[in-house]
Amino acid sequence: MNREFLELIKTRRSCRKYKPEQITDEELQAVLEAGTYAPTSRGMQSPYIVAVQNPALREQLAAMNARVMGTTSNPYYDAPTYVLVLTPADANNPIQDGSCVLENMMLAAHSIGLASCWIHREREMFSTPEGKVLLKEWGLPDGLVGIGALALGYPDGDPGQAKPRKEGYTRVIR
Ligand SMILES: Cc1cc2nc3c(=O)[nH]c(=O)nc-3n(C[C@H](O)[C@H](O)[C@H](O)COP(=O)(O)O)c2cc1C
């Protein structure tokens, strides 16, 4: 195993404080492309990835997510970019496909000095009429289910160290 890659995996952290400065288009494209190379069930490339940088739309998405969460704070931590992942509900393995995409993008982001955090509740957000209108506006097909999203941007501060791994996390049966 490439040790640098292993180190990258170990040092990725969920970031909950972002600089307001927007990431570059090159950085965004690198992260999105990494998402598109995730493994997918039967190689169907079932997920759709939607990056949102528009401030009014980010505000709308934050309000939708906060409503599901029952909070008034921004669940995307005021990151300058949100990356949503949605998958057809009738795909072979919609959650697994979307999750692989999200993890690829988190690692890619970390590898180029960006910070990210998986943000939940997109399933509920995009099952509402408001969510369905957005999907239509974005030219996406009917029948998508929200899998998750990333808050993405430059970290504001040090996100800290990983917790120690639990006892018995792995075993090798020979
Ligand atoms: C399925 C899933 C949902 C998550 N949802 C949220 C979320 O809504 N908000 C949040 O701040 N972090 C969320 N996280 C991030 C976890 O809290 C985080 O990965 C965990 O605390 C471990 O920290 P680390 O990512 O820095 O290793 C989510 C992670 C996963 C895998």
CSV table of C-alpha atoms and ligand atoms in Angstrom, one decimal:
chain,number,residue,atom,x,y,z
A,1,MET,CA,0.0,0.0,0.0
A,2,ASN,CA,1.2,3.5,-0.8
A,3,ARG,CA,2.0,4.9,2.6
A,4,GLU,CA,1.1,8.5,1.6
A,5,PHE,CA,-2.4,7.3,0.7
A,6,LEU,CA,-2.8,5.5,4.0
A,7,GLU,CA,-1.7,8.6,5.8
A,8,LEU,CA,-4.2,10.6,3.8
A,9,ILE,CA,-7.0,8.3,4.9
A,10,LYS,CA,-5.9,8.6,8.5
A,11,THR,CA,-5.6,12.4,8.6
A,12,ARG,CA,-9.0,13.2,6.9
A,13,ARG,CA,-11.3,14.8,9.5
A,14,SER,CA,-14.8,16.2,9.4
A,15,CYS,CA,-14.5,19.9,9.3
A,16,ARG,CA,-17.2,22.1,10.9
A,17,LYS,CA,-15.6,25.6,10.4
A,18,TYR,CA,-14.9,26.9,7.0
A,19,LYS,CA,-13.3,30.1,5.6
A,20,PRO,CA,-15.8,32.1,3.5
A,21,GLU,CA,-13.4,32.2,0.5
A,22,GLN,CA,-14.7,30.0,-2.4
A,23,ILE,CA,-12.6,27.1,-3.6
A,24,THR,CA,-11.2,27.3,-7.1
A,25,ASP,CA,-13.0,25.7,-10.1
A,26,GLU,CA,-10.0,23.4,-10.6
A,27,GLU,CA,-10.3,22.2,-7.0
A,28,LEU,CA,-14.0,21.6,-7.4
A,29,GLN,CA,-13.6,19.7,-10.6
A,30,ALA,CA,-10.9,17.5,-9.1
A,31,VAL,CA,-13.2,16.6,-6.2
A,32,LEU,CA,-16.2,16.0,-8.5
A,33,GLU,CA,-14.1,13.9,-10.9
A,34,ALA,CA,-12.9,11.7,-8.0
A,35,GLY,CA,-16.6,11.1,-7.1
A,36,THR,CA,-17.3,9.9,-10.6
A,37,TYR,CA,-14.6,7.3,-10.3
A,38,ALA,CA,-16.2,5.6,-7.2
A,39,PRO,CA,-17.2,2.0,-7.6
A,40,THR,CA,-20.9,1.5,-8.2
A,41,SER,CA,-23.1,-1.6,-8.2
A,42,ARG,CA,-22.9,-3.3,-11.6
A,43,GLY,CA,-20.8,-0.4,-12.8
A,44,MET,CA,-24.1,1.5,-13.4
A,45,GLN,CA,-22.7,4.9,-12.2
A,46,SER,CA,-26.1,5.4,-10.7
A,47,PRO,CA,-25.5,8.5,-8.6
A,48,TYR,CA,-25.9,12.2,-9.6
A,49,ILE,CA,-23.6,14.8,-8.1
A,50,VAL,CA,-24.7,18.4,-7.7
A,51,ALA,CA,-22.3,21.1,-6.5
A,52,VAL,CA,-24.0,24.2,-5.3
A,53,GLN,CA,-22.1,27.5,-4.9
A,54,ASN,CA,-25.0,29.9,-5.5
A,55,PRO,CA,-25.5,31.8,-2.2
A,56,ALA,CA,-29.3,32.0,-2.4
A,57,LEU,CA,-29.5,28.3,-3.2
A,58,ARG,CA,-27.2,27.4,-0.4
A,59,GLU,CA,-29.3,29.4,2.0
A,60,GLN,CA,-32.4,27.6,0.8
A,61,LEU,CA,-30.8,24.2,1.2
A,62,ALA,CA,-29.5,25.1,4.6
A,63,ALA,CA,-33.0,26.1,5.7
A,64,MET,CA,-34.5,22.8,4.2
A,65,ASN,CA,-31.9,20.8,6.1
A,66,ALA,CA,-32.3,22.7,9.3
A,67,ARG,CA,-36.1,22.2,9.1
A,68,VAL,CA,-35.5,18.4,9.0
A,69,MET,CA,-33.0,18.7,11.8
A,70,GLY,CA,-35.1,20.9,13.9
A,71,THR,CA,-32.5,23.6,14.3
A,72,THR,CA,-32.0,27.2,13.2
A,73,SER,CA,-28.2,27.0,12.6
A,74,ASN,CA,-26.7,26.1,9.2
A,75,PRO,CA,-26.2,22.3,9.0
A,76,TYR,CA,-23.6,22.8,6.3
A,77,TYR,CA,-21.6,25.0,8.6
A,78,ASP,CA,-21.6,27.9,6.2
A,79,ALA,CA,-19.2,26.1,3.8
A,80,PRO,CA,-18.9,28.0,0.5
A,81,THR,CA,-19.7,24.8,-1.5
A,82,TYR,CA,-22.2,22.1,-0.9
A,83,VAL,CA,-22.0,18.9,-2.9
A,84,LEU,CA,-25.2,16.8,-3.0
A,85,VAL,CA,-25.3,13.2,-4.0
A,86,LEU,CA,-28.6,11.6,-5.2
A,87,THR,CA,-29.3,8.2,-6.6
A,88,PRO,CA,-32.3,6.6,-8.3
A,89,ALA,CA,-34.4,4.8,-5.7
A,90,ASP,CA,-34.6,1.8,-8.0
A,91,ALA,CA,-30.9,1.5,-8.5
A,92,ASN,CA,-29.4,-1.8,-7.5
A,93,ASN,CA,-27.7,-0.4,-4.4
A,94,PRO,CA,-28.5,3.3,-4.2
A,95,ILE,CA,-27.2,4.0,-0.7
A,96,GLN,CA,-24.0,2.1,-1.2
A,97,ASP,CA,-23.3,3.7,-4.6
A,98,GLY,CA,-23.8,7.2,-3.2
A,99,SER,CA,-21.8,6.5,-0.1
A,100,CYS,CA,-18.8,5.4,-2.2
A,101,VAL,CA,-19.1,8.6,-4.2
A,102,LEU,CA,-19.1,10.7,-1.0
A,103,GLU,CA,-16.1,9.0,0.5
A,104,ASN,CA,-14.1,9.3,-2.8
A,105,MET,CA,-14.8,13.0,-2.8
A,106,MET,CA,-13.9,13.5,0.9
A,107,LEU,CA,-10.5,11.8,0.4
A,108,ALA,CA,-9.9,13.7,-2.9
A,109,ALA,CA,-10.7,17.0,-1.1
A,110,HIS,CA,-8.3,16.2,1.7
A,111,SER,CA,-5.6,15.3,-0.7
A,112,ILE,CA,-5.6,18.8,-2.2
A,113,GLY,CA,-5.9,20.7,1.1
A,114,LEU,CA,-9.6,21.2,1.2
A,115,ALA,CA,-11.8,20.3,4.1
A,116,SER,CA,-15.2,18.5,4.0
A,117,CYS,CA,-17.9,17.0,6.2
A,118,TRP,CA,-20.6,14.5,5.3
A,119,ILE,CA,-23.9,16.2,6.0
A,120,HIS,CA,-27.0,14.1,6.4
A,121,ARG,CA,-30.8,14.5,5.9
A,122,GLU,CA,-30.8,14.9,2.1
A,123,ARG,CA,-33.2,11.9,1.9
A,124,GLU,CA,-35.9,13.9,3.8
A,125,MET,CA,-35.1,17.2,2.0
A,126,PHE,CA,-35.5,15.8,-1.5
A,127,SER,CA,-38.7,13.9,-0.7
A,128,THR,CA,-40.5,17.2,-0.1
A,129,PRO,CA,-42.3,19.1,-2.9
A,130,GLU,CA,-39.7,21.9,-2.5
A,131,GLY,CA,-36.9,19.4,-2.9
A,132,LYS,CA,-38.6,17.8,-6.0
A,133,VAL,CA,-39.0,21.3,-7.6
A,134,LEU,CA,-35.2,21.9,-7.2
A,135,LEU,CA,-34.4,18.5,-8.8
A,136,LYS,CA,-36.6,19.4,-11.7
A,137,GLU,CA,-34.9,22.9,-12.0
A,138,TRP,CA,-31.5,21.2,-12.1
A,139,GLY,CA,-32.6,18.9,-15.0
A,140,LEU,CA,-32.4,15.7,-13.0
A,141,PRO,CA,-34.6,12.7,-13.6
A,142,ASP,CA,-37.6,11.8,-11.4
A,143,GLY,CA,-37.3,9.2,-8.7
A,144,LEU,CA,-34.0,10.3,-7.1
A,145,VAL,CA,-33.4,9.8,-3.4
A,146,GLY,CA,-31.0,12.0,-1.5
A,147,ILE,CA,-28.0,10.0,-0.1
A,148,GLY,CA,-26.0,12.7,1.5
A,149,ALA,CA,-24.0,15.8,0.9
A,150,LEU,CA,-20.6,17.4,1.6
A,151,ALA,CA,-19.8,20.7,3.1
A,152,LEU,CA,-16.7,21.7,1.2
A,153,GLY,CA,-14.2,24.5,1.5
A,154,TYR,CA,-11.0,25.7,3.1
A,155,PRO,CA,-10.7,24.7,6.8
A,156,ASP,CA,-10.8,27.5,9.3
A,157,GLY,CA,-8.5,26.1,12.0
A,158,ASP,CA,-7.2,22.7,12.7
A,159,PRO,CA,-10.0,20.0,12.7
A,160,GLY,CA,-7.9,17.9,15.2
A,161,GLN,CA,-7.0,14.3,15.4
A,162,ALA,CA,-8.9,11.1,14.8
A,163,LYS,CA,-10.3,9.3,17.9
A,164,PRO,CA,-8.5,6.1,18.8
A,165,ARG,CA,-10.0,3.2,16.9
A,166,LYS,CA,-12.2,0.9,18.9
A,167,GLU,CA,-10.9,-2.4,20.3
A,168,GLY,CA,-11.8,-5.4,18.1
A,169,TYR,CA,-12.6,-3.2,15.1
A,170,THR,CA,-10.9,-5.8,12.8
A,171,ARG,CA,-10.0,-9.4,13.0
A,172,VAL,CA,-8.3,-11.8,10.6
A,173,ILE,CA,-9.5,-15.3,10.4
A,174,ARG,CA,-7.0,-17.7,8.9
B,1,LIG,C1,-23.6,8.8,7.2
B,1,LIG,C2,-23.0,9.9,7.9
B,1,LIG,C3,-23.7,11.0,8.2
B,1,LIG,C4,-23.1,12.1,8.8
B,1,LIG,N1,-23.9,13.2,9.1
B,1,LIG,C5,-23.3,14.3,9.6
B,1,LIG,C6,-24.0,15.5,9.8
B,1,LIG,O1,-25.1,15.6,9.5
B,1,LIG,N2,-23.3,16.6,10.4
B,1,LIG,C7,-22.0,16.5,10.8
B,1,LIG,O2,-21.5,17.5,11.4
B,1,LIG,N3,-21.3,15.4,10.6
B,1,LIG,C8,-21.9,14.3,10.0
B,1,LIG,N4,-21.1,13.2,9.8
B,1,LIG,C9,-19.7,13.2,10.1
B,1,LIG,C10,-19.4,12.3,11.3
B,1,LIG,O3,-19.9,12.9,12.5
B,1,LIG,C11,-17.9,12.1,11.4
B,1,LIG,O4,-17.5,11.4,10.3
B,1,LIG,C12,-17.5,11.3,12.7
B,1,LIG,O5,-17.8,12.1,13.8
B,1,LIG,C13,-16.0,10.9,12.7
B,1,LIG,O6,-15.2,12.1,12.5
B,1,LIG,P1,-14.2,12.2,11.3
B,1,LIG,O7,-14.9,12.2,10.1
B,1,LIG,O8,-13.4,13.4,11.6
B,1,LIG,O9,-13.3,11.0,11.4
B,1,LIG,C14,-21.7,12.1,9.2
B,1,LIG,C15,-21.0,11.0,8.8
B,1,LIG,C16,-21.6,9.9,8.1
B,1,LIG,C17,-20.7,8.7,7.7
